[in-house]
Coordinates of C-alpha atoms in Angstrom, one line a residue:
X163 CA -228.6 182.7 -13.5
X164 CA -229.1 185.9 -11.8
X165 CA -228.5 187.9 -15.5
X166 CA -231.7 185.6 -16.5
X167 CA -233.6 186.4 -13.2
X168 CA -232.8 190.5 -13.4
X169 CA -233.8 190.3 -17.0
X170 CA -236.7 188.6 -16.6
X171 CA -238.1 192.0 -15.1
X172 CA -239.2 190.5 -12.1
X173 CA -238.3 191.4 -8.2
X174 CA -235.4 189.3 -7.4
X175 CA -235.6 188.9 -4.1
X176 CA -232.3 188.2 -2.2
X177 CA -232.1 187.4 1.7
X178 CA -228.6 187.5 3.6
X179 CA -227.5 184.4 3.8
X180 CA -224.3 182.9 5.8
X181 CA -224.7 178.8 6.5
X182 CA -225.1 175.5 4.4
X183 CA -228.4 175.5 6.3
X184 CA -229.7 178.9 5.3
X185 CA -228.7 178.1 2.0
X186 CA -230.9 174.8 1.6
X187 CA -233.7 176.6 3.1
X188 CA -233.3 179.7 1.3
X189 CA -233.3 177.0 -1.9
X190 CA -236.4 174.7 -1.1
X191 CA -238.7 178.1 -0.7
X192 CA -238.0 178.7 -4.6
X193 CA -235.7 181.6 -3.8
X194 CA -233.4 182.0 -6.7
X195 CA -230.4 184.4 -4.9
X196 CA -228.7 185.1 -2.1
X197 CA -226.7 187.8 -0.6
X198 CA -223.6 186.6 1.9
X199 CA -224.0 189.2 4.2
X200 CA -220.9 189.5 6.4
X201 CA -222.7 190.7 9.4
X202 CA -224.0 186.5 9.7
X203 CA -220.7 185.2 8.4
X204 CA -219.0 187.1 11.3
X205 CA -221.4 186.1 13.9
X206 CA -221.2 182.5 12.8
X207 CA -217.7 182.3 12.0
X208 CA -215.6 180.2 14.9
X209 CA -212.7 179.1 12.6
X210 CA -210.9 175.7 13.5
X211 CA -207.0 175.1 14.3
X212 CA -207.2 173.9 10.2
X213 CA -208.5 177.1 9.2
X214 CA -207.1 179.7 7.2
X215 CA -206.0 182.7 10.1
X216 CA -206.9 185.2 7.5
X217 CA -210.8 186.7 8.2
X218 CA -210.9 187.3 4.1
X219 CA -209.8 183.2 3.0
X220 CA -212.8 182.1 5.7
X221 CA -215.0 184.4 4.3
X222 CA -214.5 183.2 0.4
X223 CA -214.3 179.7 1.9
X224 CA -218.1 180.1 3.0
X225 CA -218.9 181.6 -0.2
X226 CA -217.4 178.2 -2.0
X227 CA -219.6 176.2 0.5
X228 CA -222.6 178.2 -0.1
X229 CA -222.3 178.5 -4.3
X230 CA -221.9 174.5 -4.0
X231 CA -224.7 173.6 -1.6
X232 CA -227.4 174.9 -3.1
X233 CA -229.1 176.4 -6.6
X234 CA -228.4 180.1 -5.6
X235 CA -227.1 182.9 -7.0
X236 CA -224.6 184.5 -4.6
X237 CA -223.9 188.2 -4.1
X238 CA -220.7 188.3 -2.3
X239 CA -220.5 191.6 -0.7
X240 CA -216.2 192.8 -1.5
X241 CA -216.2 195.7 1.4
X242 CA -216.6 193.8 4.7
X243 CA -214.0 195.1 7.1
X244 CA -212.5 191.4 6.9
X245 CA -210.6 192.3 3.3
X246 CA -207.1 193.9 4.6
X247 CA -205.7 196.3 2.2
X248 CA -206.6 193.8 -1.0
X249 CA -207.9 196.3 -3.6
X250 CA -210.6 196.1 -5.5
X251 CA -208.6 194.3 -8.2
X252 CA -207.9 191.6 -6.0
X253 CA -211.1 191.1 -4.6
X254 CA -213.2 190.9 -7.4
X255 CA -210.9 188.4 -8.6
X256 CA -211.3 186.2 -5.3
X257 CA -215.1 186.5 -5.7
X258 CA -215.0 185.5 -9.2
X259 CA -213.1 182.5 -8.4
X260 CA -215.5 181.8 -5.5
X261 CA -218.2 181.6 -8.1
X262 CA -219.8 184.9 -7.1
X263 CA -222.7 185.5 -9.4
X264 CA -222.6 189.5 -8.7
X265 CA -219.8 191.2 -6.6
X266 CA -220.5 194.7 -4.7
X267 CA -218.0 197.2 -4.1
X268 CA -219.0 201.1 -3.2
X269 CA -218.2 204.5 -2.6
X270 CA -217.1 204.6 1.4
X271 CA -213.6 205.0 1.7
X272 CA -212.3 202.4 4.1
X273 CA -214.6 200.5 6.5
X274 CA -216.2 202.2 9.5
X275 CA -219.2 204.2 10.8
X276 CA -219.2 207.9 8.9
X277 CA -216.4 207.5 6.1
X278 CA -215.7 209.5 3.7
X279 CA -217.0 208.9 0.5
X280 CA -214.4 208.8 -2.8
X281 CA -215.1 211.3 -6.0
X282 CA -217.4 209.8 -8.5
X283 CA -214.5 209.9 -11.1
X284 CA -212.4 207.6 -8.4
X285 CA -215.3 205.4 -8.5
X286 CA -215.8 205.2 -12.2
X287 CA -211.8 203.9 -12.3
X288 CA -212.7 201.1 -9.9
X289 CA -215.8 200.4 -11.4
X290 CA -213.9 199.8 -15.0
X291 CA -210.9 198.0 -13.3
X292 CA -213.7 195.5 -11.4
X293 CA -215.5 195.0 -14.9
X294 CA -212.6 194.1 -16.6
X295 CA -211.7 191.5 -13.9
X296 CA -215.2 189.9 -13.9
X297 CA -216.3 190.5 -17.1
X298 CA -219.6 190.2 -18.5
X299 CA -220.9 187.4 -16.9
X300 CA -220.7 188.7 -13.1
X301 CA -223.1 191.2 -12.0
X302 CA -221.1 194.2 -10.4
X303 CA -223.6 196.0 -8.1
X304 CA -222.0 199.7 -6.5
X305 CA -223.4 200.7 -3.3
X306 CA -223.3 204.0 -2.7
X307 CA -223.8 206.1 1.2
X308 CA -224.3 209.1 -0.3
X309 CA -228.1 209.1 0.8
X310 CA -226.9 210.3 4.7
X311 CA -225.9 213.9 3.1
X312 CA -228.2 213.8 0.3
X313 CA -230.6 211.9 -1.9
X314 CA -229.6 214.2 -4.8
X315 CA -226.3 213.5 -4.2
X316 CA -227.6 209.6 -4.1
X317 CA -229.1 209.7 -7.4
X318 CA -226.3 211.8 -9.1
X319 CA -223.8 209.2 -7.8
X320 CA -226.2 206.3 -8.8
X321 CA -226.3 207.6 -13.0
X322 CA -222.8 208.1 -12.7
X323 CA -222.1 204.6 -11.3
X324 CA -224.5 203.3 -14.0
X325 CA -222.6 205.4 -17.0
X326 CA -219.5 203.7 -15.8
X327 CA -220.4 200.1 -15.8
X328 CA -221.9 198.9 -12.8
X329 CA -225.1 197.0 -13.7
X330 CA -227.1 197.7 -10.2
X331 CA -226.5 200.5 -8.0
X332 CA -227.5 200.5 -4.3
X333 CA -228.5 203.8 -2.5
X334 CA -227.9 202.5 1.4
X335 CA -231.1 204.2 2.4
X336 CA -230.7 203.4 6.4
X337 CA -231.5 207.0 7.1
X338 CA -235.3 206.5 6.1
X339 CA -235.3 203.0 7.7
X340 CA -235.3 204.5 11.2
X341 CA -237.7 203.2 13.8
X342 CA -240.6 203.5 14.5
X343 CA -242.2 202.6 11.3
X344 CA -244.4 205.1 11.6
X345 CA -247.1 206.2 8.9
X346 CA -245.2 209.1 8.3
X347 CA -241.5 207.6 8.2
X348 CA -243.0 205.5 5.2
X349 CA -244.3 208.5 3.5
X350 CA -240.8 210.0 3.5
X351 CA -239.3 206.5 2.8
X352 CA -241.2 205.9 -0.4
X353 CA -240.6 209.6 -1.3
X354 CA -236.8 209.5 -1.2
X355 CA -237.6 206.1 -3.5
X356 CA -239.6 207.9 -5.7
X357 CA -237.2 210.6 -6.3
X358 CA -234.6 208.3 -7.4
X359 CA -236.4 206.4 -9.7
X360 CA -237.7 209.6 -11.6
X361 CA -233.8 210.2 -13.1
X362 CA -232.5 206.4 -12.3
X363 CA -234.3 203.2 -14.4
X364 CA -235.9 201.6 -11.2
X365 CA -234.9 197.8 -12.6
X366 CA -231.3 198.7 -11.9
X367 CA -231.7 200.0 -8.5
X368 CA -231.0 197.4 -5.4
X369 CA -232.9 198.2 -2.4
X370 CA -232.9 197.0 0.8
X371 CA -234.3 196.6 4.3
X372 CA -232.9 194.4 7.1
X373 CA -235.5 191.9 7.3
X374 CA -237.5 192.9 4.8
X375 CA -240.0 194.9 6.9
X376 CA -239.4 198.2 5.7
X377 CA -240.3 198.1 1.9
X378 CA -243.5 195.6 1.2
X379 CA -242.4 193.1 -1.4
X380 CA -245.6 193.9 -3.5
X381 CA -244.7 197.2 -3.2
X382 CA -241.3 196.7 -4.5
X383 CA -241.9 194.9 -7.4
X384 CA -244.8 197.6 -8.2
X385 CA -242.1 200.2 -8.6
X386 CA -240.0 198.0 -10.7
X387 CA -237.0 197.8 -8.3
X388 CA -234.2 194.8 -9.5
X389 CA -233.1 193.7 -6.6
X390 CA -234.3 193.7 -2.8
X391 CA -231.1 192.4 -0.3
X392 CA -232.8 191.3 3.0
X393 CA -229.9 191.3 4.8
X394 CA -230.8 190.4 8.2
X395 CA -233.9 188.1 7.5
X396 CA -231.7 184.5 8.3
X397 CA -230.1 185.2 11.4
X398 CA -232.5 187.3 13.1
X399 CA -235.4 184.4 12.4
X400 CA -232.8 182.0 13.4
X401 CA -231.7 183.8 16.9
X402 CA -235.1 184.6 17.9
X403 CA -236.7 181.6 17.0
X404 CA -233.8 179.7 18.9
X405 CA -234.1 182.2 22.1
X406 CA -238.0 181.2 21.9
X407 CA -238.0 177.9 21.7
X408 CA -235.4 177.8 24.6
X409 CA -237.1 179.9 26.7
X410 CA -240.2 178.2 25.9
X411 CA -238.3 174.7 27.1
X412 CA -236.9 176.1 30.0
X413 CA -240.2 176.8 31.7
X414 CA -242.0 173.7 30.4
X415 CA -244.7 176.2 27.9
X416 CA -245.2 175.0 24.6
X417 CA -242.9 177.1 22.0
X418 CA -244.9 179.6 19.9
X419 CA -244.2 177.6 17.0
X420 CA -244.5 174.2 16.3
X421 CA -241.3 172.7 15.5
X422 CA -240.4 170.6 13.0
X423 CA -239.9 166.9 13.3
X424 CA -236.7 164.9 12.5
X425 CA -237.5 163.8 8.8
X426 CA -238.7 167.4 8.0
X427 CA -235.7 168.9 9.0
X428 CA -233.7 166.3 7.6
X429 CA -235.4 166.9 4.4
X430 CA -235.5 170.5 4.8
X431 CA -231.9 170.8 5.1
X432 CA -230.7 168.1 2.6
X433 CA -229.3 165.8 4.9
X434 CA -231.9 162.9 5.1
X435 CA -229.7 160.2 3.9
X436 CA -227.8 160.7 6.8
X437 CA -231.0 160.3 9.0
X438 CA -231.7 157.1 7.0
X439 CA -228.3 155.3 7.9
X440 CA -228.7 157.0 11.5
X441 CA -232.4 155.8 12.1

């Protein structure tokens, strides 16, 4: 599904997703993908006595949950900080069996702030050994955090990544989404953009903003871009809406929202059978 969306030349827009809930949502606004972002997983994640102990099981456990709740394409993101010493290898193979429609790996060695990054020759071995364990079906996506030393080393990085096998590559550009959001930090933004799509086809590039605020959808798809991740766009709706609405409660004011009724959620979030045997 998400081979048919990317080659349909279209922006694919995929927001971080990390609940059942977020899912159905993500599903009734006609969104076609989804990215588990590990960031949500982790701040949701309170794992029961029945659990598995191991931070990496959970995590492919809410990938299952997510692939089977809803019509989305999930990106599972393989270099989370909750993996262990699995390689590469082994993770790929645990998304693939999740039902992961595209798998991410990239060029930081280890996980934590500042890295080093691994030779592009290392990289092109793990990119083949990651093909060969998802084959042609699964869309491997290689992030690279080359862009904090250099774009030029980005985009260098970026063909190479491409010549090897991945299918997307995704220049972390978090040094040009720095706030403000000035006039003049866009400027430089869609400069650094530009510059990589001059060497690198633009339909195979993922970009990405936390919540979607730093590169204009329109925008986006008017440079040809693949893939945009929104990362953050679920959980930070979710926490401040919730902190909002509570506030709003607390002191008696009527929320800045209106919120949504019983049946609408029910139907919203795919549980209004429930509500009908309840009510």
């Amino acid at each position: 599904m998400l081979r048919d969306a990317l080659a349909s030349g279209d922006l694919v827009v995929a927001p971080g997703c990390y609940d059942v809930v977020g899912a159905r949502v993500l599903e009734s606004a006609g969104i076609d993908a989804a990215y588990l972002t590990p960031f949500g997983f982790q701040a949701a994640d309170a794992p029961s006595p029945h659990a598995s102990q191991d931070p990496w099981e959970r995590y492919l456990d809410r990938a299952r949950e997510l692939v089977d709740a809803a019509g989305l394409a999930m990106i599972v993101d393989g270099q989370t900080g909750l993996e262990g010493d699995r390689s590469a290898e082994e993770r790929a193979a645990d998304a693939f069996s999740a039902g992961a429609a595209a798998f991410v790996v990239e060029d930081r060695l280890g996980f934590g702030k500042d890295r080093p990054l691994r030779t592009m020759v290392e990289m092109g071995r793990e990119i083949a050994v990651v093909r060969r364990e998802l084959g042609r079906e699964t869309t491997v996506i290689v992030r690279t955090d080359a862009v904090r030393d250099s774009v030029d080393d980005a985009r260098n990085r970026c063909e190479s990544y491409l010549d090897a096998g991945a299918d997307l590559v995704l220049p972390l550009m978090t040094r040009y989404l720095s706030y403000p959001d000035s006039p003049a930090d866009r400027e430089r933004r869609m400069s650094a953009y530009q510059f990589l799509v001059d060497r690198v086809p633009a339909g195979r590039i993922v970009v990405h903003s936390p919540t979607g605020r730093h590169l204009p959808v329109d925008e986006a798809r008017r440079m040809g871009f693949g893939l945009y991740l929104m990362s953050q766009l679920l959980i930070a709706a979710s926490v401040t809406g919730m902190a909002r609405e509570l506030a709003a409660a607390l002191t008696d004011e009527p929320g800045p929202l209106p919120l949504l009724t019983p049946v609408d959620l029910a139907t919203l979030t795919g549980v209004d059978r429930w509500l009908e045997n309840r009510w």
